[in-house]
Amino acid sequence: MTVPTAARTGSAPVAKPVISSEADILDLAPVIPVVVVDSVEQAVPLARALLRGGIPVIELTLRSAAGLGAIEAVASEVEGMVVGAGTVVTPEQVRQVQDAGAQFIVTPGSPPRLLEAALASGLPLLAGAGTLTEMLTLAEAGLEAMKFFPAEASGGRPYLSAVSGPCPQLRFCPTGGITRETAADWLALPNVGCVGGSWLTPKDAVVGGDWARIEQLAAEAATLRA
């Protein structure tokens, strides 16, 4: 992962990471915020609050009608923030998020047409896998970093720890059911590079514009390391 000259968000200089692979995504921060916004206007101040707290990456999901516009707004207005598109579930959405300026793609699963489109986009991909067969399928496609989803429901830490035996080369971003209290335990696993979590951006804080609270939660998350 290379870091070019400093960009600027507000008054603080921020080095803008450049990612070229899935592995780079896992190294950006201990926690990737998984974010749903109800309006595009929420996205930019939210992303800036995360950045001030020391989290330079965001996964803006397509779970709301504002998702695509939010990706475009953050990608164009928040220097220093690496913008990913989450909950991408169709080949058409792959094209849409790429056009909106997403720097990486996150999928909850990896059916053949979706996987083919995501790989063809050239963007780094965190494809979702919940079983060893799905993980090996993604490895056959050339991916050695992926999303473990839904993490708690798919066997939790014991399952992912067991995976490291036959597949020591694979690294993961577990997402789904991970909390502020359990994140450090997940990060202690040798095959976990980062975790995905929604607790950094509580809905009431986003709706109320409590960016100071989000900045504080990001600062706490930025200190999490195995």
mmCIF file with all atom_site columns, C-alpha atoms in Angstrom:
data_model
loop_
_atom_site.group_PDB
_atom_site.id
_atom_site.type_symbol
_atom_site.label_atom_id
_atom_site.label_alt_id
_atom_site.label_comp_id
_atom_site.label_asym_id
_atom_site.label_entity_id
_atom_site.label_seq_id
_atom_site.pdbx_PDB_ins_code
_atom_site.Cartn_x
_atom_site.Cartn_y
_atom_site.Cartn_z
_atom_site.occupancy
_atom_site.B_iso_or_equiv
_atom_site.pdbx_formal_charge
_atom_site.auth_seq_id
_atom_site.auth_comp_id
_atom_site.auth_asym_id
_atom_site.auth_atom_id
_atom_site.pdbx_PDB_model_num
ATOM 1   C CA . MET A 1 1   ? 0.000   0.000   0.000   1.00 0.00 ? 1   MET A CA 1
ATOM 2   C CA . THR A 1 2   ? 1.412   3.363   -0.986  1.00 0.00 ? 2   THR A CA 1
ATOM 3   C CA . VAL A 1 3   ? 0.701   6.725   0.611   1.00 0.00 ? 3   VAL A CA 1
ATOM 4   C CA . PRO A 1 4   ? 0.982   9.806   -1.638  1.00 0.00 ? 4   PRO A CA 1
ATOM 5   C CA . THR A 1 5   ? 1.285   13.399  -0.558  1.00 0.00 ? 5   THR A CA 1
ATOM 6   C CA . ALA A 1 6   ? -0.908  14.645  2.225   1.00 0.00 ? 6   ALA A CA 1
ATOM 7   C CA . ALA A 1 7   ? -4.469  15.626  1.480   1.00 0.00 ? 7   ALA A CA 1
ATOM 8   C CA . ARG A 1 8   ? -6.452  18.004  3.649   1.00 0.00 ? 8   ARG A CA 1
ATOM 9   C CA . THR A 1 9   ? -9.720  17.562  5.534   1.00 0.00 ? 9   THR A CA 1
ATOM 10  C CA . GLY A 1 10  ? -10.774 20.657  7.451   1.00 0.00 ? 10  GLY A CA 1
ATOM 11  C CA . SER A 1 11  ? -7.581  22.178  8.849   1.00 0.00 ? 11  SER A CA 1
ATOM 12  C CA . ALA A 1 12  ? -5.680  18.955  9.548   1.00 0.00 ? 12  ALA A CA 1
ATOM 13  C CA . PRO A 1 13  ? -3.366  17.406  6.950   1.00 0.00 ? 13  PRO A CA 1
ATOM 14  C CA . VAL A 1 14  ? -4.305  13.823  6.186   1.00 0.00 ? 14  VAL A CA 1
ATOM 15  C CA . ALA A 1 15  ? -2.293  11.311  4.178   1.00 0.00 ? 15  ALA A CA 1
ATOM 16  C CA . LYS A 1 16  ? -4.601  9.654   1.677   1.00 0.00 ? 16  LYS A CA 1
ATOM 17  C CA . PRO A 1 17  ? -4.000  5.895   1.497   1.00 0.00 ? 17  PRO A CA 1
ATOM 18  C CA . VAL A 1 18  ? -4.074  4.279   -1.913  1.00 0.00 ? 18  VAL A CA 1
ATOM 19  C CA . ILE A 1 19  ? -5.240  0.690   -2.014  1.00 0.00 ? 19  ILE A CA 1
ATOM 20  C CA . SER A 1 20  ? -4.424  -1.759  -4.768  1.00 0.00 ? 20  SER A CA 1
ATOM 21  C CA . SER A 1 21  ? -5.460  -5.084  -3.259  1.00 0.00 ? 21  SER A CA 1
ATOM 22  C CA . GLU A 1 22  ? -7.810  -6.727  -0.777  1.00 0.00 ? 22  GLU A CA 1
ATOM 23  C CA . ALA A 1 23  ? -4.935  -7.074  1.678   1.00 0.00 ? 23  ALA A CA 1
ATOM 24  C CA . ASP A 1 24  ? -4.486  -3.288  1.676   1.00 0.00 ? 24  ASP A CA 1
ATOM 25  C CA . ILE A 1 25  ? -8.071  -2.832  2.860   1.00 0.00 ? 25  ILE A CA 1
ATOM 26  C CA . LEU A 1 26  ? -7.486  -5.022  5.905   1.00 0.00 ? 26  LEU A CA 1
ATOM 27  C CA . ASP A 1 27  ? -4.481  -2.905  6.895   1.00 0.00 ? 27  ASP A CA 1
ATOM 28  C CA . LEU A 1 28  ? -6.192  0.498   6.818   1.00 0.00 ? 28  LEU A CA 1
ATOM 29  C CA . ALA A 1 29  ? -7.715  0.394   10.314  1.00 0.00 ? 29  ALA A CA 1
ATOM 30  C CA . PRO A 1 30  ? -8.646  -2.110  13.022  1.00 0.00 ? 30  PRO A CA 1
ATOM 31  C CA . VAL A 1 31  ? -12.335 -1.463  12.326  1.00 0.00 ? 31  VAL A CA 1
ATOM 32  C CA . ILE A 1 32  ? -14.125 -0.722  9.063   1.00 0.00 ? 32  ILE A CA 1
ATOM 33  C CA . PRO A 1 33  ? -17.298 1.216   9.904   1.00 0.00 ? 33  PRO A CA 1
ATOM 34  C CA . VAL A 1 34  ? -20.302 -0.365  8.192   1.00 0.00 ? 34  VAL A CA 1
ATOM 35  C CA . VAL A 1 35  ? -22.600 2.582   7.606   1.00 0.00 ? 35  VAL A CA 1
ATOM 36  C CA . VAL A 1 36  ? -26.217 3.078   6.553   1.00 0.00 ? 36  VAL A CA 1
ATOM 37  C CA . VAL A 1 37  ? -27.338 6.664   5.924   1.00 0.00 ? 37  VAL A CA 1
ATOM 38  C CA . ASP A 1 38  ? -30.896 7.811   5.353   1.00 0.00 ? 38  ASP A CA 1
ATOM 39  C CA . SER A 1 39  ? -29.863 10.928  3.448   1.00 0.00 ? 39  SER A CA 1
ATOM 40  C CA . VAL A 1 40  ? -26.879 11.901  1.341   1.00 0.00 ? 40  VAL A CA 1
ATOM 41  C CA . GLU A 1 41  ? -26.423 15.020  3.497   1.00 0.00 ? 41  GLU A CA 1
ATOM 42  C CA . GLN A 1 42  ? -25.441 12.860  6.472   1.00 0.00 ? 42  GLN A CA 1
ATOM 43  C CA . ALA A 1 43  ? -22.591 11.148  4.676   1.00 0.00 ? 43  ALA A CA 1
ATOM 44  C CA . VAL A 1 44  ? -19.922 13.834  4.408   1.00 0.00 ? 44  VAL A CA 1
ATOM 45  C CA . PRO A 1 45  ? -19.949 15.123  8.026   1.00 0.00 ? 45  PRO A CA 1
ATOM 46  C CA . LEU A 1 46  ? -20.132 11.525  9.245   1.00 0.00 ? 46  LEU A CA 1
ATOM 47  C CA . ALA A 1 47  ? -17.094 10.530  7.172   1.00 0.00 ? 47  ALA A CA 1
ATOM 48  C CA . ARG A 1 48  ? -15.174 13.580  8.364   1.00 0.00 ? 48  ARG A CA 1
ATOM 49  C CA . ALA A 1 49  ? -15.934 12.691  11.992  1.00 0.00 ? 49  ALA A CA 1
ATOM 50  C CA . LEU A 1 50  ? -14.564 9.167   11.459  1.00 0.00 ? 50  LEU A CA 1
ATOM 51  C CA . LEU A 1 51  ? -11.463 10.591  9.820   1.00 0.00 ? 51  LEU A CA 1
ATOM 52  C CA . ARG A 1 52  ? -10.847 13.010  12.681  1.00 0.00 ? 52  ARG A CA 1
ATOM 53  C CA . GLY A 1 53  ? -11.069 10.056  15.049  1.00 0.00 ? 53  GLY A CA 1
ATOM 54  C CA . GLY A 1 54  ? -8.371  8.194   13.149  1.00 0.00 ? 54  GLY A CA 1
ATOM 55  C CA . ILE A 1 55  ? -10.433 5.856   10.959  1.00 0.00 ? 55  ILE A CA 1
ATOM 56  C CA . PRO A 1 56  ? -9.535  6.504   7.274   1.00 0.00 ? 56  PRO A CA 1
ATOM 57  C CA . VAL A 1 57  ? -11.915 3.960   5.757   1.00 0.00 ? 57  VAL A CA 1
ATOM 58  C CA . ILE A 1 58  ? -15.683 3.673   5.461   1.00 0.00 ? 58  ILE A CA 1
ATOM 59  C CA . GLU A 1 59  ? -18.060 1.083   3.997   1.00 0.00 ? 59  GLU A CA 1
ATOM 60  C CA . LEU A 1 60  ? -21.168 2.901   2.817   1.00 0.00 ? 60  LEU A CA 1
ATOM 61  C CA . THR A 1 61  ? -23.820 0.300   2.181   1.00 0.00 ? 61  THR A CA 1
ATOM 62  C CA . LEU A 1 62  ? -26.531 0.155   -0.445  1.00 0.00 ? 62  LEU A CA 1
ATOM 63  C CA . ARG A 1 63  ? -29.108 -0.766  2.184   1.00 0.00 ? 63  ARG A CA 1
ATOM 64  C CA . SER A 1 64  ? -30.850 2.575   1.747   1.00 0.00 ? 64  SER A CA 1
ATOM 65  C CA . ALA A 1 65  ? -31.841 4.682   -1.230  1.00 0.00 ? 65  ALA A CA 1
ATOM 66  C CA . ALA A 1 66  ? -29.196 7.229   -0.204  1.00 0.00 ? 66  ALA A CA 1
ATOM 67  C CA . GLY A 1 67  ? -26.324 4.750   -0.392  1.00 0.00 ? 67  GLY A CA 1
ATOM 68  C CA . LEU A 1 68  ? -25.145 5.407   -3.934  1.00 0.00 ? 68  LEU A CA 1
ATOM 69  C CA . GLY A 1 69  ? -25.317 9.175   -3.561  1.00 0.00 ? 69  GLY A CA 1
ATOM 70  C CA . ALA A 1 70  ? -23.499 8.948   -0.240  1.00 0.00 ? 70  ALA A CA 1
ATOM 71  C CA . ILE A 1 71  ? -20.633 7.055   -1.865  1.00 0.00 ? 71  ILE A CA 1
ATOM 72  C CA . GLU A 1 72  ? -20.340 9.697   -4.566  1.00 0.00 ? 72  GLU A CA 1
ATOM 73  C CA . ALA A 1 73  ? -20.435 12.559  -2.047  1.00 0.00 ? 73  ALA A CA 1
ATOM 74  C CA . VAL A 1 74  ? -17.786 11.136  0.266   1.00 0.00 ? 74  VAL A CA 1
ATOM 75  C CA . ALA A 1 75  ? -15.548 10.042  -2.598  1.00 0.00 ? 75  ALA A CA 1
ATOM 76  C CA . SER A 1 76  ? -15.582 13.549  -4.069  1.00 0.00 ? 76  SER A CA 1
ATOM 77  C CA . GLU A 1 77  ? -15.630 15.679  -0.911  1.00 0.00 ? 77  GLU A CA 1
ATOM 78  C CA . VAL A 1 78  ? -13.715 13.926  1.871   1.00 0.00 ? 78  VAL A CA 1
ATOM 79  C CA . GLU A 1 79  ? -10.018 13.812  1.117   1.00 0.00 ? 79  GLU A CA 1
ATOM 80  C CA . GLY A 1 80  ? -8.121  11.207  3.094   1.00 0.00 ? 80  GLY A CA 1
ATOM 81  C CA . MET A 1 81  ? -11.072 8.811   3.332   1.00 0.00 ? 81  MET A CA 1
ATOM 82  C CA . VAL A 1 82  ? -11.006 5.476   1.519   1.00 0.00 ? 82  VAL A CA 1
ATOM 83  C CA . VAL A 1 83  ? -14.576 4.814   0.398   1.00 0.00 ? 83  VAL A CA 1
ATOM 84  C CA . GLY A 1 84  ? -15.952 1.318   -0.020  1.00 0.00 ? 84  GLY A CA 1
ATOM 85  C CA . ALA A 1 85  ? -19.350 0.231   -1.286  1.00 0.00 ? 85  ALA A CA 1
ATOM 86  C CA . GLY A 1 86  ? -21.081 -2.376  0.852   1.00 0.00 ? 86  GLY A CA 1
ATOM 87  C CA . THR A 1 87  ? -24.052 -4.695  0.385   1.00 0.00 ? 87  THR A CA 1
ATOM 88  C CA . VAL A 1 88  ? -23.321 -4.928  -3.330  1.00 0.00 ? 88  VAL A CA 1
ATOM 89  C CA . VAL A 1 89  ? -25.477 -7.822  -4.507  1.00 0.00 ? 89  VAL A CA 1
ATOM 90  C CA . THR A 1 90  ? -25.848 -7.539  -8.306  1.00 0.00 ? 90  THR A CA 1
ATOM 91  C CA . PRO A 1 91  ? -23.524 -7.004  -11.275 1.00 0.00 ? 91  PRO A CA 1
ATOM 92  C CA . GLU A 1 92  ? -25.445 -3.816  -12.068 1.00 0.00 ? 92  GLU A CA 1
ATOM 93  C CA . GLN A 1 93  ? -24.619 -2.412  -8.640  1.00 0.00 ? 93  GLN A CA 1
ATOM 94  C CA . VAL A 1 94  ? -20.941 -3.156  -9.247  1.00 0.00 ? 94  VAL A CA 1
ATOM 95  C CA . ARG A 1 95  ? -21.010 -0.795  -12.221 1.00 0.00 ? 95  ARG A CA 1
ATOM 96  C CA . GLN A 1 96  ? -22.991 1.807   -10.304 1.00 0.00 ? 96  GLN A CA 1
ATOM 97  C CA . VAL A 1 97  ? -20.651 1.976   -7.311  1.00 0.00 ? 97  VAL A CA 1
ATOM 98  C CA . GLN A 1 98  ? -17.605 2.080   -9.558  1.00 0.00 ? 98  GLN A CA 1
ATOM 99  C CA . ASP A 1 99  ? -19.091 5.032   -11.439 1.00 0.00 ? 99  ASP A CA 1
ATOM 100 C CA . ALA A 1 100 ? -19.870 6.705   -8.082  1.00 0.00 ? 100 ALA A CA 1
ATOM 101 C CA . GLY A 1 101 ? -16.206 6.598   -7.075  1.00 0.00 ? 101 GLY A CA 1
ATOM 102 C CA . ALA A 1 102 ? -16.016 3.624   -4.708  1.00 0.00 ? 102 ALA A CA 1
ATOM 103 C CA . GLN A 1 103 ? -12.440 2.473   -4.112  1.00 0.00 ? 103 GLN A CA 1
ATOM 104 C CA . PHE A 1 104 ? -13.369 -1.047  -3.084  1.00 0.00 ? 104 PHE A CA 1
ATOM 105 C CA . ILE A 1 105 ? -16.373 -3.349  -3.109  1.00 0.00 ? 105 ILE A CA 1
ATOM 106 C CA . VAL A 1 106 ? -17.854 -5.458  -0.307  1.00 0.00 ? 106 VAL A CA 1
ATOM 107 C CA . THR A 1 107 ? -20.366 -8.216  -1.018  1.00 0.00 ? 107 THR A CA 1
ATOM 108 C CA . PRO A 1 108 ? -22.309 -10.295 1.529   1.00 0.00 ? 108 PRO A CA 1
ATOM 109 C CA . GLY A 1 109 ? -21.826 -13.422 -0.588  1.00 0.00 ? 109 GLY A CA 1
ATOM 110 C CA . SER A 1 110 ? -20.128 -14.517 -3.775  1.00 0.00 ? 110 SER A CA 1
ATOM 111 C CA . PRO A 1 111 ? -22.466 -16.055 -6.381  1.00 0.00 ? 111 PRO A CA 1
ATOM 112 C CA . PRO A 1 112 ? -20.766 -16.572 -9.760  1.00 0.00 ? 112 PRO A CA 1
ATOM 113 C CA . ARG A 1 113 ? -22.201 -13.614 -11.735 1.00 0.00 ? 113 ARG A CA 1
ATOM 114 C CA . LEU A 1 114 ? -21.618 -11.159 -8.931  1.00 0.00 ? 114 LEU A CA 1
ATOM 115 C CA . LEU A 1 115 ? -18.094 -12.423 -8.295  1.00 0.00 ? 115 LEU A CA 1
ATOM 116 C CA . GLU A 1 116 ? -17.260 -12.250 -11.997 1.00 0.00 ? 116 GLU A CA 1
ATOM 117 C CA . ALA A 1 117 ? -18.501 -8.674  -12.287 1.00 0.00 ? 117 ALA A CA 1
ATOM 118 C CA . ALA A 1 118 ? -16.728 -7.524  -9.137  1.00 0.00 ? 118 ALA A CA 1
ATOM 119 C CA . LEU A 1 119 ? -13.415 -9.042  -10.208 1.00 0.00 ? 119 LEU A CA 1
ATOM 120 C CA . ALA A 1 120 ? -13.791 -7.600  -13.709 1.00 0.00 ? 120 ALA A CA 1
ATOM 121 C CA . SER A 1 121 ? -14.236 -4.101  -12.257 1.00 0.00 ? 121 SER A CA 1
ATOM 122 C CA . GLY A 1 122 ? -10.603 -4.057  -11.198 1.00 0.00 ? 122 GLY A CA 1
ATOM 123 C CA . LEU A 1 123 ? -11.530 -2.694  -7.767  1.00 0.00 ? 123 LEU A CA 1
ATOM 124 C CA . PRO A 1 124 ? -10.271 -4.482  -4.650  1.00 0.00 ? 124 PRO A CA 1
ATOM 125 C CA . LEU A 1 125 ? -12.969 -6.834  -3.424  1.00 0.00 ? 125 LEU A CA 1
ATOM 126 C CA . LEU A 1 126 ? -13.930 -8.098  0.016   1.00 0.00 ? 126 LEU A CA 1
ATOM 127 C CA . ALA A 1 127 ? -16.249 -10.911 -1.029  1.00 0.00 ? 127 ALA A CA 1
ATOM 128 C CA . GLY A 1 128 ? -18.408 -12.493 1.629   1.00 0.00 ? 128 GLY A CA 1
ATOM 129 C CA . ALA A 1 129 ? -17.862 -16.092 2.701   1.00 0.00 ? 129 ALA A CA 1
ATOM 130 C CA . GLY A 1 130 ? -19.434 -17.997 5.578   1.00 0.00 ? 130 GLY A CA 1
ATOM 131 C CA . THR A 1 131 ? -18.168 -21.538 4.983   1.00 0.00 ? 131 THR A CA 1
ATOM 132 C CA . LEU A 1 132 ? -14.872 -23.196 4.208   1.00 0.00 ? 132 LEU A CA 1
ATOM 133 C CA . THR A 1 133 ? -16.113 -24.168 0.745   1.00 0.00 ? 133 THR A CA 1
ATOM 134 C CA . GLU A 1 134 ? -16.968 -20.548 -0.044  1.00 0.00 ? 134 GLU A CA 1
ATOM 135 C CA . MET A 1 135 ? -13.579 -19.432 1.254   1.00 0.00 ? 135 MET A CA 1
ATOM 136 C CA . LEU A 1 136 ? -11.752 -21.949 -0.925  1.00 0.00 ? 136 LEU A CA 1
ATOM 137 C CA . THR A 1 137 ? -13.843 -20.913 -3.924  1.00 0.00 ? 137 THR A CA 1
ATOM 138 C CA . LEU A 1 138 ? -12.741 -17.312 -3.433  1.00 0.00 ? 138 LEU A CA 1
ATOM 139 C CA . ALA A 1 139 ? -9.143  -18.448 -2.976  1.00 0.00 ? 139 ALA A CA 1
ATOM 140 C CA . GLU A 1 140 ? -9.367  -20.282 -6.310  1.00 0.00 ? 140 GLU A CA 1
ATOM 141 C CA . ALA A 1 141 ? -10.437 -16.960 -7.844  1.00 0.00 ? 141 ALA A CA 1
ATOM 142 C CA . GLY A 1 142 ? -7.236  -15.385 -6.545  1.00 0.00 ? 142 GLY A CA 1
ATOM 143 C CA . LEU A 1 143 ? -8.538  -13.744 -3.359  1.00 0.00 ? 143 LEU A CA 1
ATOM 144 C CA . GLU A 1 144 ? -6.563  -14.223 -0.172  1.00 0.00 ? 144 GLU A CA 1
ATOM 145 C CA . ALA A 1 145 ? -8.419  -11.576 1.854   1.00 0.00 ? 145 ALA A CA 1
ATOM 146 C CA . MET A 1 146 ? -12.187 -11.714 2.254   1.00 0.00 ? 146 MET A CA 1
ATOM 147 C CA . LYS A 1 147 ? -15.169 -10.898 4.454   1.00 0.00 ? 147 LYS A CA 1
ATOM 148 C CA . PHE A 1 148 ? -16.340 -13.507 6.963   1.00 0.00 ? 148 PHE A CA 1
ATOM 149 C CA . PHE A 1 149 ? -20.103 -12.956 7.106   1.00 0.00 ? 149 PHE A CA 1
ATOM 150 C CA . PRO A 1 150 ? -22.294 -13.226 9.080   1.00 0.00 ? 150 PRO A CA 1
ATOM 151 C CA . ALA A 1 151 ? -19.470 -13.700 11.536  1.00 0.00 ? 151 ALA A CA 1
ATOM 152 C CA . GLU A 1 152 ? -21.222 -14.593 14.783  1.00 0.00 ? 152 GLU A CA 1
ATOM 153 C CA . ALA A 1 153 ? -23.984 -16.595 13.100  1.00 0.00 ? 153 ALA A CA 1
ATOM 154 C CA . SER A 1 154 ? -21.483 -18.539 10.980  1.00 0.00 ? 154 SER A CA 1
ATOM 155 C CA . GLY A 1 155 ? -19.649 -20.061 13.922  1.00 0.00 ? 155 GLY A CA 1
ATOM 156 C CA . GLY A 1 156 ? -17.944 -17.053 15.437  1.00 0.00 ? 156 GLY A CA 1
ATOM 157 C CA . ARG A 1 157 ? -14.346 -16.975 16.574  1.00 0.00 ? 157 ARG A CA 1
ATOM 158 C CA . PRO A 1 158 ? -14.008 -20.759 17.082  1.00 0.00 ? 158 PRO A CA 1
ATOM 159 C CA . TYR A 1 159 ? -14.929 -21.395 13.441  1.00 0.00 ? 159 TYR A CA 1
ATOM 160 C CA . LEU A 1 160 ? -12.604 -18.762 12.009  1.00 0.00 ? 160 LEU A CA 1
ATOM 161 C CA . SER A 1 161 ? -9.780  -19.906 14.273  1.00 0.00 ? 161 SER A CA 1
ATOM 162 C CA . ALA A 1 162 ? -10.206 -23.464 12.958  1.00 0.00 ? 162 ALA A CA 1
ATOM 163 C CA . VAL A 1 163 ? -10.027 -22.195 9.365   1.00 0.00 ? 163 VAL A CA 1
ATOM 164 C CA . SER A 1 164 ? -6.465  -20.997 9.903   1.00 0.00 ? 164 SER A CA 1
ATOM 165 C CA . GLY A 1 165 ? -5.297  -24.619 10.140  1.00 0.00 ? 165 GLY A CA 1
ATOM 166 C CA . PRO A 1 166 ? -6.026  -25.747 6.563   1.00 0.00 ? 166 PRO A CA 1
ATOM 167 C CA . CYS A 1 167 ? -5.939  -22.212 5.109   1.00 0.00 ? 167 CYS A CA 1
ATOM 168 C CA . PRO A 1 168 ? -3.157  -20.255 6.843   1.00 0.00 ? 168 PRO A CA 1
ATOM 169 C CA . GLN A 1 169 ? -2.761  -17.971 3.822   1.00 0.00 ? 169 GLN A CA 1
ATOM 170 C CA . LEU A 1 170 ? -6.269  -16.525 4.095   1.00 0.00 ? 170 LEU A CA 1
ATOM 171 C CA . ARG A 1 171 ? -7.020  -13.312 5.985   1.00 0.00 ? 171 ARG A CA 1
ATOM 172 C CA . PHE A 1 172 ? -10.423 -11.996 6.979   1.00 0.00 ? 172 PHE A CA 1
ATOM 173 C CA . CYS A 1 173 ? -12.561 -9.023  7.887   1.00 0.00 ? 173 CYS A CA 1
ATOM 174 C CA . PRO A 1 174 ? -15.264 -10.595 10.090  1.00 0.00 ? 174 PRO A CA 1
ATOM 175 C CA . THR A 1 175 ? -18.536 -8.656  9.986   1.00 0.00 ? 175 THR A CA 1
ATOM 176 C CA . GLY A 1 176 ? -21.928 -9.325  11.517  1.00 0.00 ? 176 GLY A CA 1
ATOM 177 C CA . GLY A 1 177 ? -22.698 -9.323  15.215  1.00 0.00 ? 177 GLY A CA 1
ATOM 178 C CA . ILE A 1 178 ? -19.340 -7.878  16.269  1.00 0.00 ? 178 ILE A CA 1
ATOM 179 C CA . THR A 1 179 ? -19.575 -5.257  18.995  1.00 0.00 ? 179 THR A CA 1
ATOM 180 C CA . ARG A 1 180 ? -17.436 -2.684  20.711  1.00 0.00 ? 180 ARG A CA 1
ATOM 181 C CA . GLU A 1 181 ? -16.937 -5.229  23.523  1.00 0.00 ? 181 GLU A CA 1
ATOM 182 C CA . THR A 1 182 ? -15.967 -8.208  21.347  1.00 0.00 ? 182 THR A CA 1
ATOM 183 C CA . ALA A 1 183 ? -13.893 -6.536  18.618  1.00 0.00 ? 183 ALA A CA 1
ATOM 184 C CA . ALA A 1 184 ? -10.564 -6.974  20.411  1.00 0.00 ? 184 ALA A CA 1
ATOM 185 C CA . ASP A 1 185 ? -11.150 -10.715 20.801  1.00 0.00 ? 185 ASP A CA 1
ATOM 186 C CA . TRP A 1 186 ? -11.729 -11.041 17.060  1.00 0.00 ? 186 TRP A CA 1
ATOM 187 C CA . LEU A 1 187 ? -8.642  -8.974  16.275  1.00 0.00 ? 187 LEU A CA 1
ATOM 188 C CA . ALA A 1 188 ? -6.558  -11.313 18.411  1.00 0.00 ? 188 ALA A CA 1
ATOM 189 C CA . LEU A 1 189 ? -7.096  -14.137 15.892  1.00 0.00 ? 189 LEU A CA 1
ATOM 190 C CA . PRO A 1 190 ? -4.022  -14.564 13.675  1.00 0.00 ? 190 PRO A CA 1
ATOM 191 C CA . ASN A 1 191 ? -6.041  -14.624 10.447  1.00 0.00 ? 191 ASN A CA 1
ATOM 192 C CA . VAL A 1 192 ? -8.055  -11.459 11.190  1.00 0.00 ? 192 VAL A CA 1
ATOM 193 C CA . GLY A 1 193 ? -6.765  -8.213  9.739   1.00 0.00 ? 193 GLY A CA 1
ATOM 194 C CA . CYS A 1 194 ? -9.665  -5.999  10.781  1.00 0.00 ? 194 CYS A CA 1
ATOM 195 C CA . VAL A 1 195 ? -13.340 -6.246  11.688  1.00 0.00 ? 195 VAL A CA 1
ATOM 196 C CA . GLY A 1 196 ? -16.443 -4.598  10.300  1.00 0.00 ? 196 GLY A CA 1
ATOM 197 C CA . GLY A 1 197 ? -18.808 -2.927  12.714  1.00 0.00 ? 197 GLY A CA 1
ATOM 198 C CA . SER A 1 198 ? -21.780 -0.605  12.867  1.00 0.00 ? 198 SER A CA 1
ATOM 199 C CA . TRP A 1 199 ? -21.292 0.546   16.462  1.00 0.00 ? 199 TRP A CA 1
ATOM 200 C CA . LEU A 1 200 ? -19.060 3.447   15.386  1.00 0.00 ? 200 LEU A CA 1
ATOM 201 C CA . THR A 1 201 ? -22.028 5.174   13.763  1.00 0.00 ? 201 THR A CA 1
ATOM 202 C CA . PRO A 1 202 ? -25.110 4.661   15.984  1.00 0.00 ? 202 PRO A CA 1
ATOM 203 C CA . LYS A 1 203 ? -28.317 5.587   14.222  1.00 0.00 ? 203 LYS A CA 1
ATOM 204 C CA . ASP A 1 204 ? -29.353 8.126   16.851  1.00 0.00 ? 204 ASP A CA 1
ATOM 205 C CA . ALA A 1 205 ? -25.993 9.889   16.557  1.00 0.00 ? 205 ALA A CA 1
ATOM 206 C CA . VAL A 1 206 ? -26.231 9.990   12.762  1.00 0.00 ? 206 VAL A CA 1
ATOM 207 C CA . VAL A 1 207 ? -29.824 11.269  12.750  1.00 0.00 ? 207 VAL A CA 1
ATOM 208 C CA . GLY A 1 208 ? -29.033 13.825  15.437  1.00 0.00 ? 208 GLY A CA 1
ATOM 209 C CA . GLY A 1 209 ? -25.808 14.985  13.814  1.00 0.00 ? 209 GLY A CA 1
ATOM 210 C CA . ASP A 1 210 ? -23.774 14.109  16.899  1.00 0.00 ? 210 ASP A CA 1
ATOM 211 C CA . TRP A 1 211 ? -20.481 14.026  15.037  1.00 0.00 ? 211 TRP A CA 1
ATOM 212 C CA . ALA A 1 212 ? -18.449 14.508  18.226  1.00 0.00 ? 212 ALA A CA 1
ATOM 213 C CA . ARG A 1 213 ? -19.781 11.199  19.549  1.00 0.00 ? 213 ARG A CA 1
ATOM 214 C CA . ILE A 1 214 ? -18.911 9.427   16.315  1.00 0.00 ? 214 ILE A CA 1
ATOM 215 C CA . GLU A 1 215 ? -15.441 10.958  16.383  1.00 0.00 ? 215 GLU A CA 1
ATOM 216 C CA . GLN A 1 216 ? -14.941 9.641   19.929  1.00 0.00 ? 216 GLN A CA 1
ATOM 217 C CA . LEU A 1 217 ? -16.120 6.139   19.001  1.00 0.00 ? 217 LEU A CA 1
ATOM 218 C CA . ALA A 1 218 ? -13.745 6.197   16.030  1.00 0.00 ? 218 ALA A CA 1
ATOM 219 C CA . ALA A 1 219 ? -10.860 7.281   18.233  1.00 0.00 ? 219 ALA A CA 1
ATOM 220 C CA . GLU A 1 220 ? -11.537 4.345   20.562  1.00 0.00 ? 220 GLU A CA 1
ATOM 221 C CA . ALA A 1 221 ? -11.733 1.929   17.644  1.00 0.00 ? 221 ALA A CA 1
ATOM 222 C CA . ALA A 1 222 ? -8.514  3.242   16.128  1.00 0.00 ? 222 ALA A CA 1
ATOM 223 C CA . THR A 1 223 ? -6.598  2.029   19.191  1.00 0.00 ? 223 THR A CA 1
ATOM 224 C CA . LEU A 1 224 ? -7.795  -1.566  18.874  1.00 0.00 ? 224 LEU A CA 1
ATOM 225 C CA . ARG A 1 225 ? -5.008  -3.907  17.874  1.00 0.00 ? 225 ARG A CA 1
ATOM 226 C CA . ALA A 1 226 ? -4.221  -7.521  18.657  1.00 0.00 ? 226 ALA A CA 1
#
